XYZ file of N, CA and C in Angstrom:
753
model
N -4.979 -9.631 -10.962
C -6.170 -9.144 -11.649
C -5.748 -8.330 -12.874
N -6.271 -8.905 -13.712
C -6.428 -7.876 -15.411
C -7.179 -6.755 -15.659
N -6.315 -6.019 -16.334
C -7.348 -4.873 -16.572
C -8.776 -5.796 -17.121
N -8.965 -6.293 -17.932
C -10.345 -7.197 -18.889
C -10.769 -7.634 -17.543
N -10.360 -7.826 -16.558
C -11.391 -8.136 -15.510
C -12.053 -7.114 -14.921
N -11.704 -5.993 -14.447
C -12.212 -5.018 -13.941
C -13.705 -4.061 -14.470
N -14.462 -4.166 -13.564
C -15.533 -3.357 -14.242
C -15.304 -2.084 -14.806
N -16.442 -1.117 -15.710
C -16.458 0.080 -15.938
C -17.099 0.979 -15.046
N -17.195 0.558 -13.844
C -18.368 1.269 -13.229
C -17.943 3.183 -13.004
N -16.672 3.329 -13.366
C -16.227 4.564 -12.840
C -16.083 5.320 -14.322
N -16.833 4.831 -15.286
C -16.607 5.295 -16.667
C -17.206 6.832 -16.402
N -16.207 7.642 -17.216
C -16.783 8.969 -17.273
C -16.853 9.832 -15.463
N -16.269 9.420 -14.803
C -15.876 9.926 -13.810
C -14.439 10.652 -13.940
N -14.208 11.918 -13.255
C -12.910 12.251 -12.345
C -12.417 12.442 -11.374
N -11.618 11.961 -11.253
C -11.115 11.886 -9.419
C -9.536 12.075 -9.153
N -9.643 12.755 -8.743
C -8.357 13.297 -7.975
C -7.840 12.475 -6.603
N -6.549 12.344 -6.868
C -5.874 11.569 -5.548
C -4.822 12.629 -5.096
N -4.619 12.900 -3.464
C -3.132 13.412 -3.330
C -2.643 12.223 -2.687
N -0.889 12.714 -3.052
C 0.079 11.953 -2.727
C -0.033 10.336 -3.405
N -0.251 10.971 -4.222
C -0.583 9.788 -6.094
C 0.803 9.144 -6.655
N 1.943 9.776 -6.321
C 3.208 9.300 -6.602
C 3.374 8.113 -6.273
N 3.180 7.367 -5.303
C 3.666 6.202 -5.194
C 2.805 5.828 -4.310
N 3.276 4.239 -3.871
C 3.141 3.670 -2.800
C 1.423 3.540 -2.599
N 0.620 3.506 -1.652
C -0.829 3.529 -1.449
C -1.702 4.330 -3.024
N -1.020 5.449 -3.104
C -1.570 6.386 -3.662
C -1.313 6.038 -5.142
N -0.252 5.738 -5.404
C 0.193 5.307 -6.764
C -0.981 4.185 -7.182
N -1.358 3.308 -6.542
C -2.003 1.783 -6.563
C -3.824 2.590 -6.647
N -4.122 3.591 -6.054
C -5.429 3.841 -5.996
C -5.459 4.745 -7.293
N -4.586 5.715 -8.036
C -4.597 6.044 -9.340
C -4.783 4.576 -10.259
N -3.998 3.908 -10.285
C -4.084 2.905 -11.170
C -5.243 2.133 -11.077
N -5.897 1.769 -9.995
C -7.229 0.986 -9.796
C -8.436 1.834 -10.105
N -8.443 2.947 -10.195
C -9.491 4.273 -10.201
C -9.934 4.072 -11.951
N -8.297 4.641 -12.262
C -8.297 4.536 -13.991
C -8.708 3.207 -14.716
N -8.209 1.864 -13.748
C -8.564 0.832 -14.798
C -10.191 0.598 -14.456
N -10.947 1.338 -13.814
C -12.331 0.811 -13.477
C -13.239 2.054 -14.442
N -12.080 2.720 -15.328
C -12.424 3.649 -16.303
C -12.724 5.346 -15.854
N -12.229 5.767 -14.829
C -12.172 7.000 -14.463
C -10.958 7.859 -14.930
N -11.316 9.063 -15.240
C -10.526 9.924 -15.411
C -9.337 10.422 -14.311
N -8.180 10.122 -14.026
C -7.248 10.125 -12.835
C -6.453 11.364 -12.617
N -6.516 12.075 -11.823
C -5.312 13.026 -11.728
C -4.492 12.487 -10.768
N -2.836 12.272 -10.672
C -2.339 11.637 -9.130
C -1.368 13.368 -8.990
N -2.112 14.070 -7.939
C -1.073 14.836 -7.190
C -0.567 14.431 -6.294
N 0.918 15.129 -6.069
C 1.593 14.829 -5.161
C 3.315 16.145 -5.184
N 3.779 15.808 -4.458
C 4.779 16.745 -4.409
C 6.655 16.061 -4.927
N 5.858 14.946 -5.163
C 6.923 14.293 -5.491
C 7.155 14.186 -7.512
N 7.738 14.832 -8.163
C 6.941 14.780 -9.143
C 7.759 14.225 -10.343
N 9.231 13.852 -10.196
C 9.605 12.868 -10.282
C 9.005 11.306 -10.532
N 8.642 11.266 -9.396
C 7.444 9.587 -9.559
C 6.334 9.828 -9.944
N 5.699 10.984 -10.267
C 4.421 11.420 -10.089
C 4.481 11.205 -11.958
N 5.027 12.207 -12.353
C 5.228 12.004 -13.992
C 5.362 10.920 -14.506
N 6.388 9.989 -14.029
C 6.665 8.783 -14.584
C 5.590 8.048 -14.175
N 4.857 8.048 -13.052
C 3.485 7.268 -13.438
C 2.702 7.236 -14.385
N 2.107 8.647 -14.469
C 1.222 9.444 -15.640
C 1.733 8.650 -16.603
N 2.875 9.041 -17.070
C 3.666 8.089 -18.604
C 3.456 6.973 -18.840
N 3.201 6.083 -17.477
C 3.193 4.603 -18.002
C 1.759 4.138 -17.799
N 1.415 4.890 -17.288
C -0.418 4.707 -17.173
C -0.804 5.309 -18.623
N -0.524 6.192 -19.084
C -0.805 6.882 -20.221
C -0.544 5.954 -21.212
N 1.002 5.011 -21.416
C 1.215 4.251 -22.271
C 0.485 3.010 -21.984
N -0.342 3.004 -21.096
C -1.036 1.419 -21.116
C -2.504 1.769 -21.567
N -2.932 2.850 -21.873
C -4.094 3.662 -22.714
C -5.130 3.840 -21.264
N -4.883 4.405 -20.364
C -5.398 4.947 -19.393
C -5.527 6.281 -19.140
N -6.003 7.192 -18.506
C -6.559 8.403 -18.688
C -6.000 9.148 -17.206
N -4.677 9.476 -17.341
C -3.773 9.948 -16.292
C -3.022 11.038 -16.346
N -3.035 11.889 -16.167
C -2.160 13.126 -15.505
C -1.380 13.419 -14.125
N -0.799 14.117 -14.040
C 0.299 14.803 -13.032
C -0.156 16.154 -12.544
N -0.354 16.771 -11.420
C 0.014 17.472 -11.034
C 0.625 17.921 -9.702
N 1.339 18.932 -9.728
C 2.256 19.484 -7.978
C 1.105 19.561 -7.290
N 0.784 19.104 -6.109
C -0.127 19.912 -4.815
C 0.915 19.644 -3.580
N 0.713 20.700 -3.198
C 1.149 20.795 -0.943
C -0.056 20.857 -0.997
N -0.117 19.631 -0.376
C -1.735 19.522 0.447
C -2.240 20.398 1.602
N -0.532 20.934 2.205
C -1.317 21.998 3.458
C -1.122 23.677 2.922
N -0.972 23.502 1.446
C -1.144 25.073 1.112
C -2.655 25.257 0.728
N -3.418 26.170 1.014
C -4.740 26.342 0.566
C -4.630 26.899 -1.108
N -3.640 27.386 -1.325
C -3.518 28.201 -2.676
C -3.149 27.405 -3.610
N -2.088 26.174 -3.152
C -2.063 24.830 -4.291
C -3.435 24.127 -4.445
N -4.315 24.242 -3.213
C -5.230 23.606 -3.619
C -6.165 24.146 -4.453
N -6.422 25.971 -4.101
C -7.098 26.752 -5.386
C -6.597 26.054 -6.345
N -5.173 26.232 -7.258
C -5.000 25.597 -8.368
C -5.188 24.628 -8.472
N -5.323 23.730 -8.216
C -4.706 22.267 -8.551
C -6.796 21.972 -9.088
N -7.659 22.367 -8.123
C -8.848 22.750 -8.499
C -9.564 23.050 -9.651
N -8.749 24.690 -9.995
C -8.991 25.141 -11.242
C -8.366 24.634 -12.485
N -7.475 23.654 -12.154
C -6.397 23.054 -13.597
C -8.049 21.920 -13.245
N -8.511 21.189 -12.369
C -9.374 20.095 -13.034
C -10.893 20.806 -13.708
N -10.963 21.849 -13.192
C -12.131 22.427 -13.594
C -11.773 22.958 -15.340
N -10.915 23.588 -15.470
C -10.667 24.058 -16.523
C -10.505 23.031 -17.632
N -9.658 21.905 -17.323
C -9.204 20.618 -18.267
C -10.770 19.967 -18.218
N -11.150 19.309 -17.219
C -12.609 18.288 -17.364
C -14.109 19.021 -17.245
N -13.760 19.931 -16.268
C -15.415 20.434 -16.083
C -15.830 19.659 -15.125
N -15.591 18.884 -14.808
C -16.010 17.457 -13.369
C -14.684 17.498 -12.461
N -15.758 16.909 -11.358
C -14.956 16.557 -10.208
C -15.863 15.443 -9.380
N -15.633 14.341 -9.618
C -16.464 13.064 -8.719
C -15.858 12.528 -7.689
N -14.507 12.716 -7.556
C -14.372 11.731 -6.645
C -12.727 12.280 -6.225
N -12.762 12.269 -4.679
C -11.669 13.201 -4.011
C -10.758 12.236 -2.824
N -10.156 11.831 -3.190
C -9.171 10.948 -2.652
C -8.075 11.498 -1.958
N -8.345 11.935 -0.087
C -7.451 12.489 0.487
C -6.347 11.354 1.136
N -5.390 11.270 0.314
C -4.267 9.527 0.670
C -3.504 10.900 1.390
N -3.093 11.311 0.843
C -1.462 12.084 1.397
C -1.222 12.216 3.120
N -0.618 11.585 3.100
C 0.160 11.857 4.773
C 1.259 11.671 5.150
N 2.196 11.886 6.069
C 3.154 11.728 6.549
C 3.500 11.230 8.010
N 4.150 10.553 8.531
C 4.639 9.962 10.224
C 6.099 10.076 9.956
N 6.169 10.372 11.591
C 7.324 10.468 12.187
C 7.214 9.543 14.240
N 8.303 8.984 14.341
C 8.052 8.624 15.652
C 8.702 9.166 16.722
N 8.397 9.231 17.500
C 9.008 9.872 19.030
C 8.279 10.019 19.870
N 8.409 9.740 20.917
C 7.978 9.730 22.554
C 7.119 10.938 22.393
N 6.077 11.429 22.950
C 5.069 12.338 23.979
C 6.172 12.974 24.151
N 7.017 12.724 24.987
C 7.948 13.608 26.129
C 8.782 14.449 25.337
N 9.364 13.947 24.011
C 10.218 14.539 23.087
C 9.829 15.241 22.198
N 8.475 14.971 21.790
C 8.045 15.494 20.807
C 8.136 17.179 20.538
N 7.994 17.811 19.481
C 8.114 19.186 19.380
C 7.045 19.683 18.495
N 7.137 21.276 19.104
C 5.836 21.960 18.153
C 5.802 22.010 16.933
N 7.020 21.764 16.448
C 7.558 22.099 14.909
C 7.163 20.580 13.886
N 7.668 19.885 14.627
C 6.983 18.063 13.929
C 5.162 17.962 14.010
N 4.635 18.203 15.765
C 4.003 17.936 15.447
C 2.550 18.967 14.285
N 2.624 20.113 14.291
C 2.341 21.064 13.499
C 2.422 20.478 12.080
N 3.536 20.013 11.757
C 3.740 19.444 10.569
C 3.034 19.022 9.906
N 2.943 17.183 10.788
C 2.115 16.159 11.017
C 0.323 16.642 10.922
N 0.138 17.719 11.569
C -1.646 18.248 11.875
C -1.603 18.583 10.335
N -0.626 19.144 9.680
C -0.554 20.543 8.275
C -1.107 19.472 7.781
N -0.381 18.235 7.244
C -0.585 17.374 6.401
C -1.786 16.503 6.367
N -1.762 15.908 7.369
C -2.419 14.727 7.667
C -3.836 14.940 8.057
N -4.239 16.025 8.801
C -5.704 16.680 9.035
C -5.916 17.855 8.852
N -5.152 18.916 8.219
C -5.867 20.149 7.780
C -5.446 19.885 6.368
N -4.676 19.410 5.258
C -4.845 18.991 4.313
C -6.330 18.218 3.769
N -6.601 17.420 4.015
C -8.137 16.979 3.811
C -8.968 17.853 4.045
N -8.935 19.120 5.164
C -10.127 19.774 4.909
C -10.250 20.850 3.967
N -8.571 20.893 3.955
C -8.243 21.874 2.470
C -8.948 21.752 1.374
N -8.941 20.692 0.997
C -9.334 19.675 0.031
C -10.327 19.556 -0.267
N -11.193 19.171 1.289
C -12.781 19.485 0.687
C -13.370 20.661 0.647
N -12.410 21.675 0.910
C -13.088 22.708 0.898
C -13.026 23.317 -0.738
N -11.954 23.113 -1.119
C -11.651 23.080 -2.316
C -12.663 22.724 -3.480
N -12.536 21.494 -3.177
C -13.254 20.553 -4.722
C -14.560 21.078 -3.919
N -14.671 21.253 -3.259
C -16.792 21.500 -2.831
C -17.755 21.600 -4.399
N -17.105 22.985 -4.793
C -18.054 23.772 -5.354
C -18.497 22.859 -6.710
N -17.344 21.771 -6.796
C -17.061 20.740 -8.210
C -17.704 19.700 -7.378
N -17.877 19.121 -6.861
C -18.386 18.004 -6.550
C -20.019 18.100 -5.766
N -20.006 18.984 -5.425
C -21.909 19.373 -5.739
C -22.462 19.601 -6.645
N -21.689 19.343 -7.702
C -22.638 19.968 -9.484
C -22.402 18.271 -9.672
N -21.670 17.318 -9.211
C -22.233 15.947 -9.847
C -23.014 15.143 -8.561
N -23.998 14.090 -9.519
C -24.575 13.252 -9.049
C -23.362 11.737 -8.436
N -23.964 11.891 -6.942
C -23.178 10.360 -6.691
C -21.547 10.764 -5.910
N -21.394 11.828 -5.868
C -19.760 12.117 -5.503
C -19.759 11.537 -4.561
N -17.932 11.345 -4.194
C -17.575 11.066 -3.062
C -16.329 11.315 -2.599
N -16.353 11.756 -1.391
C -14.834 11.654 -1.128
C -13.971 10.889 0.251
N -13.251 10.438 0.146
C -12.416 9.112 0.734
C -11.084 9.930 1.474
N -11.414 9.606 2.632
C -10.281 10.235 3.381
C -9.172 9.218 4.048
N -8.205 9.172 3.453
C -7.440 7.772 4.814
C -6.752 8.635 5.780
N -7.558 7.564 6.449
C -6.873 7.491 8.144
C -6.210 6.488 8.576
N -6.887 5.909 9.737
C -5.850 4.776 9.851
C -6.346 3.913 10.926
N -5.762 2.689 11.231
C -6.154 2.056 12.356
C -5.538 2.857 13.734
N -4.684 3.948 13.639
C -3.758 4.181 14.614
C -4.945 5.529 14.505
N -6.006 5.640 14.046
C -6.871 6.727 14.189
C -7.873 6.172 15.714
N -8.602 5.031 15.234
C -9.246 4.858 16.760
C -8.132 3.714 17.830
N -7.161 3.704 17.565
C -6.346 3.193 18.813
C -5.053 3.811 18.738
N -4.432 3.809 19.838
C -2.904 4.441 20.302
C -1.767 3.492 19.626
N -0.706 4.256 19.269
C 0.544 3.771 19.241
C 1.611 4.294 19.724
N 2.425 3.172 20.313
C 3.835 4.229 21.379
C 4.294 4.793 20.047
N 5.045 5.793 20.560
C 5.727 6.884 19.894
C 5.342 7.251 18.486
N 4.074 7.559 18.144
C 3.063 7.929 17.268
C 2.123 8.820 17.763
N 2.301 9.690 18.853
C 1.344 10.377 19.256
C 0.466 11.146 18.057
N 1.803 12.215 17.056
C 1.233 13.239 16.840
C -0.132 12.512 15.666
N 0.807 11.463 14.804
C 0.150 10.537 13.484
C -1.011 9.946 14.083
N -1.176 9.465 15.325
C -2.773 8.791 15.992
C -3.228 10.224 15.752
N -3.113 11.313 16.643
C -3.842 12.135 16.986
C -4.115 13.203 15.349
N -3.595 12.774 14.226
C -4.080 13.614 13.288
C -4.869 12.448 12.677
N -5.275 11.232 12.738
C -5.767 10.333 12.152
C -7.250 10.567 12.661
N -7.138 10.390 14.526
C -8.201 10.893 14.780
C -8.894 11.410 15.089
N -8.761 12.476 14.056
C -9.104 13.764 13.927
C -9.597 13.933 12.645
N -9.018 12.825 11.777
C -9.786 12.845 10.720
C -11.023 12.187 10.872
N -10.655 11.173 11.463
C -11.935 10.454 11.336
C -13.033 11.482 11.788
N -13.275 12.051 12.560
C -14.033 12.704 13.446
C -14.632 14.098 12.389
N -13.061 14.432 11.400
C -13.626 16.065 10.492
C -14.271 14.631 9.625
N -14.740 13.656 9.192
C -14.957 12.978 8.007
C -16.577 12.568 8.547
N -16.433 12.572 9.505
C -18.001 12.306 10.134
C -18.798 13.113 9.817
N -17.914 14.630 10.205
C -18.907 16.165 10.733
C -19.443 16.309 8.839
N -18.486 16.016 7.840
C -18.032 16.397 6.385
C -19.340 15.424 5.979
N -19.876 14.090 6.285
C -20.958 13.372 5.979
C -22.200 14.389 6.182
N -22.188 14.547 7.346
C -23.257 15.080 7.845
C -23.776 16.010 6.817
N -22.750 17.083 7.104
C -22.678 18.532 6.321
C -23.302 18.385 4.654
N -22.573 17.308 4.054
C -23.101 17.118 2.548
C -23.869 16.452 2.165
N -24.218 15.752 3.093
C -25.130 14.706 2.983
C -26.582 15.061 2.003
N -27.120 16.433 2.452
C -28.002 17.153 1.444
C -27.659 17.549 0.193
N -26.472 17.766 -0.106
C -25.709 17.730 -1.459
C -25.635 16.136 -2.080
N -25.456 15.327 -1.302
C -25.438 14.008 -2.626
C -23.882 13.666 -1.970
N -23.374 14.161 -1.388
C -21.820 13.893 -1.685
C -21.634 12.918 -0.024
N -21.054 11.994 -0.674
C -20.788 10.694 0.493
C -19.143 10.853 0.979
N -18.935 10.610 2.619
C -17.680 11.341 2.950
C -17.639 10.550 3.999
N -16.305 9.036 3.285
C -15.973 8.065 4.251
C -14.618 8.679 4.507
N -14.095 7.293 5.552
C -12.821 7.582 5.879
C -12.222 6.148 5.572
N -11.314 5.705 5.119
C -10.572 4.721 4.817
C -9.121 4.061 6.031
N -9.826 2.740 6.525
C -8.293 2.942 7.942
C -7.893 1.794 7.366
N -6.630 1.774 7.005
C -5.913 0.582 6.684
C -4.913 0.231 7.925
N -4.759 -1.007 7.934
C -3.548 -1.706 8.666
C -2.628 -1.321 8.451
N -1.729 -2.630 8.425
C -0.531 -2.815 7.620
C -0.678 -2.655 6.147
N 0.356 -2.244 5.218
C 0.259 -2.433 3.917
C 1.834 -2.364 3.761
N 2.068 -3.417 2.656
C 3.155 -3.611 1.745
C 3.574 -2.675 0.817
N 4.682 -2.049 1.049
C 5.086 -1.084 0.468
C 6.474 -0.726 0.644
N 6.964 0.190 0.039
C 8.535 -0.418 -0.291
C 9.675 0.244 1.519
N 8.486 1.146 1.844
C 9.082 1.185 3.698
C 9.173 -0.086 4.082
N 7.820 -0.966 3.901
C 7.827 -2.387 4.774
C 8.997 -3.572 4.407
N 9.386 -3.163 2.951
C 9.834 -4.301 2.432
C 11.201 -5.181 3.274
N 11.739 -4.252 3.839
C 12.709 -4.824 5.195
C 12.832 -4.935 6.137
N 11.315 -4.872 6.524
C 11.000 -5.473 7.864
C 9.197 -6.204 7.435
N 9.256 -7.889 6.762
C 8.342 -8.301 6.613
C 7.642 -8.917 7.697
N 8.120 -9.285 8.345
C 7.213 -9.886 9.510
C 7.146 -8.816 11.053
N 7.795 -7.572 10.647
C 7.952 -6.648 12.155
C 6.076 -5.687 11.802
N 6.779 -4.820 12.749
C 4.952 -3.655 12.666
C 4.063 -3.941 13.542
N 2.852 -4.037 12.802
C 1.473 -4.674 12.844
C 1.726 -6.291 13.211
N 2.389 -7.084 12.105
C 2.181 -8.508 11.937
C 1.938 -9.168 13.140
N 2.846 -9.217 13.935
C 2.537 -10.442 14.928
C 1.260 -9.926 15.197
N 0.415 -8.646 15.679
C -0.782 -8.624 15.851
C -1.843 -8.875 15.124
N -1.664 -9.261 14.066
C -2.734 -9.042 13.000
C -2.811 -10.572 13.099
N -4.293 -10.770 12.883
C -4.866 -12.291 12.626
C -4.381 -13.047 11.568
N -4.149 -12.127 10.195
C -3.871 -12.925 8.824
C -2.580 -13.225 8.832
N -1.407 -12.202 10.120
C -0.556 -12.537 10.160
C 0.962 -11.850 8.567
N -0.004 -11.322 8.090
C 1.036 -10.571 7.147
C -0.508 -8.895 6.935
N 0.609 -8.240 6.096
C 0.121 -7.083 5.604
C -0.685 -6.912 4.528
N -1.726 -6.250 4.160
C -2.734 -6.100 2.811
C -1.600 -5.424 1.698
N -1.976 -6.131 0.578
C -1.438 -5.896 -0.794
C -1.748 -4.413 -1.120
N -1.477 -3.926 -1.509
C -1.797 -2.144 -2.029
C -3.087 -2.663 -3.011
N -3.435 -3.611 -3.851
C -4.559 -3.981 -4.499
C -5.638 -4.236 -3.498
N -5.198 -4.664 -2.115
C -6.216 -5.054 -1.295
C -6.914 -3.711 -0.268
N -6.088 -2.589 -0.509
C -6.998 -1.356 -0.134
C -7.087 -0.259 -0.987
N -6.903 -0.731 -2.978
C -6.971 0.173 -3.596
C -8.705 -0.549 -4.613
N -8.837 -1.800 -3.879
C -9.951 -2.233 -4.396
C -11.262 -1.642 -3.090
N -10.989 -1.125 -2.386
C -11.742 -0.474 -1.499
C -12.218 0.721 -1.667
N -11.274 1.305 -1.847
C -11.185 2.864 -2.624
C -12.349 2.807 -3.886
N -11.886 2.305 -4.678
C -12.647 1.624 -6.359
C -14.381 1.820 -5.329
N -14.384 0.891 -4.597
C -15.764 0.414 -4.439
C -16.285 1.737 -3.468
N -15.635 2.316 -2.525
C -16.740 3.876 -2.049
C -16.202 4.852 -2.658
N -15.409 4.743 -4.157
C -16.092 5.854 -5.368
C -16.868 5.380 -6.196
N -17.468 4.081 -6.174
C -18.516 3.651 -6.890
C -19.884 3.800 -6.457
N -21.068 3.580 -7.230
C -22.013 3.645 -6.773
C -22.675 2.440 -6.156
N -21.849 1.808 -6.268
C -22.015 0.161 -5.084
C -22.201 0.737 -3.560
N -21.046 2.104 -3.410
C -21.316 2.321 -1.919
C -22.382 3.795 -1.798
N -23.514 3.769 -2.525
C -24.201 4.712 -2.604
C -25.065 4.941 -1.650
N -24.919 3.752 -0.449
C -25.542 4.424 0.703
C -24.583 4.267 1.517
N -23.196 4.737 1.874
C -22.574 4.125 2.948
C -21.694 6.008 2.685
N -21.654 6.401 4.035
C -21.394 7.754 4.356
C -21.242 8.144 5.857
N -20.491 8.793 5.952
C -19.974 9.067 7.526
C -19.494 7.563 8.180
N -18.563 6.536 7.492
C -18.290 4.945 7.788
C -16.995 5.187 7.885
N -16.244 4.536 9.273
C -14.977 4.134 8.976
C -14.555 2.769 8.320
N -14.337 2.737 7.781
C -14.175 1.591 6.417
C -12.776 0.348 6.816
N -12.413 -0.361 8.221
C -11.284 -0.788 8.446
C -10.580 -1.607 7.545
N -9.431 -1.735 6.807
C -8.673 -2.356 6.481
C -7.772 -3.394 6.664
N -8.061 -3.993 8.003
C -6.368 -4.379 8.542
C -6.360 -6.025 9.149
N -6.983 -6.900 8.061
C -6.553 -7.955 8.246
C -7.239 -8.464 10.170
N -7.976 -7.836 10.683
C -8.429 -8.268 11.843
C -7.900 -7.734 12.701
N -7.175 -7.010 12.866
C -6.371 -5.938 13.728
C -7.130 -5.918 14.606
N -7.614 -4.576 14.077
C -8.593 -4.037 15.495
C -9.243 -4.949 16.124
N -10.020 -5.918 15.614
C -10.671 -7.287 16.405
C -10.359 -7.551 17.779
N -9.018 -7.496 17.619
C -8.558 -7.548 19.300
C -8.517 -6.706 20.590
């Protein structure tokens, strides 16, 4: 897909992604911006994070960089006030950032899984607690939380990553409810498998043999999802888990 193909529907929007550096997050900056939104990609990685900005910037797209720890509340004050101060808007809040680790129930420790909760489910509520005060002054907001398929089902030695997934799903429900009188729409995003440069050496292991399609979604194939519940295409769809995964769950 070409940029000349892509609609404008996100013209004059801003939206913030964490963990924008690469991989999932990298692909939903770039699909955000080419549908004409204003992009910030935070992340902590900032190395990749910059060199995105640069080449999104050199393809005449509307991209910036900034540092966030998603589980500091005080990066998120800033990271806030740098969009308030630079745009004056805030439309659209893209909680990607997460992290997994695997190990048994039995092994597991307070220190990983703490981690895992910091990031993966008290980060997002950081977040919305954050952008709130910016995303009730626009019409149409939204914000997009990923979770995961490993949010409504188990995986061996994934306890702590199921159990912060679903947990999002569940703060992303209560977060509909809550804003729902504000205007502001608050899905959750569960992807499958996705192709990405972890998967790239193990193409047929994971998910696959379970999955119906039998391979993994393209990073275009859940960053065109994203695009569509920050658009106003999904202007009635709120408190939805949004599945991703090639037929997965089906079974």
């Amino acid at each position: 897909m070409t940029t000349t193909d892509l609609t404008q529907r996100l013209a004059g929007k801003v939206a913030l992604v964490t963990g924008g550096s690469r991989g999932q997050g990298a692909a939903h900056v770039r699909r955000l911006a080419s549908e004409g939104a204003t992009v910030v990609a935070a992340d902590i990685l900032d190395v990749e994070g910059k060199e995105l900005a640069a080449s999104l910037e050199s393809e005449g797209f509307n991209v910036r960089y900034t540092r966030l720890d998603v589980g500091d509340a005080e990066n998120w004050s800033r990271v806030i006030g740098e969009v308030e101060a630079d745009f004056g808007q805030l439309d659209i809040l893209v909680n990607n950032a997460g992290i997994i680790h695997e190990v048994s129930l039995e092994e597991e420790t307070q220190e990983r899984w703490q981690r895992i909760l910091q990031v993966n489910l008290t980060g997002p509520l950081l977040g919305m607690q954050a952008a709130l005060p910016l995303l009730r002054r626009q019409v149409g907001a939204s914000i997009i939380n990923t979770a995961s398929i490993f949010g409504p089902v188990g995986a061996i030695n994934n306890g702590a990553y199921c159990a912060s997934k679903a947990g999002l799903i569940g703060l992303t429900k209560t977060a509909a409810l809550e804003f729902a009188p504000l205007g502001i729409r608050v899905n959750s995003l569960c992807p499958g498998g996705v192709n990405s440069p972890m998967t790239e050496a193990d193409p047929e292991g994971g998910v696959v043999p379970d999955t119906p399609f039998k391979r993994r979604a393209n990073l275009e194939e859940i960053s065109g999802v994203v695009a569509f519940l920050a658009s106003s295409d999904a202007s009635f769809i709120t408190g939805a888990e949004i599945v991703v995964d090639g037929g997965f769950t089906a079974r």
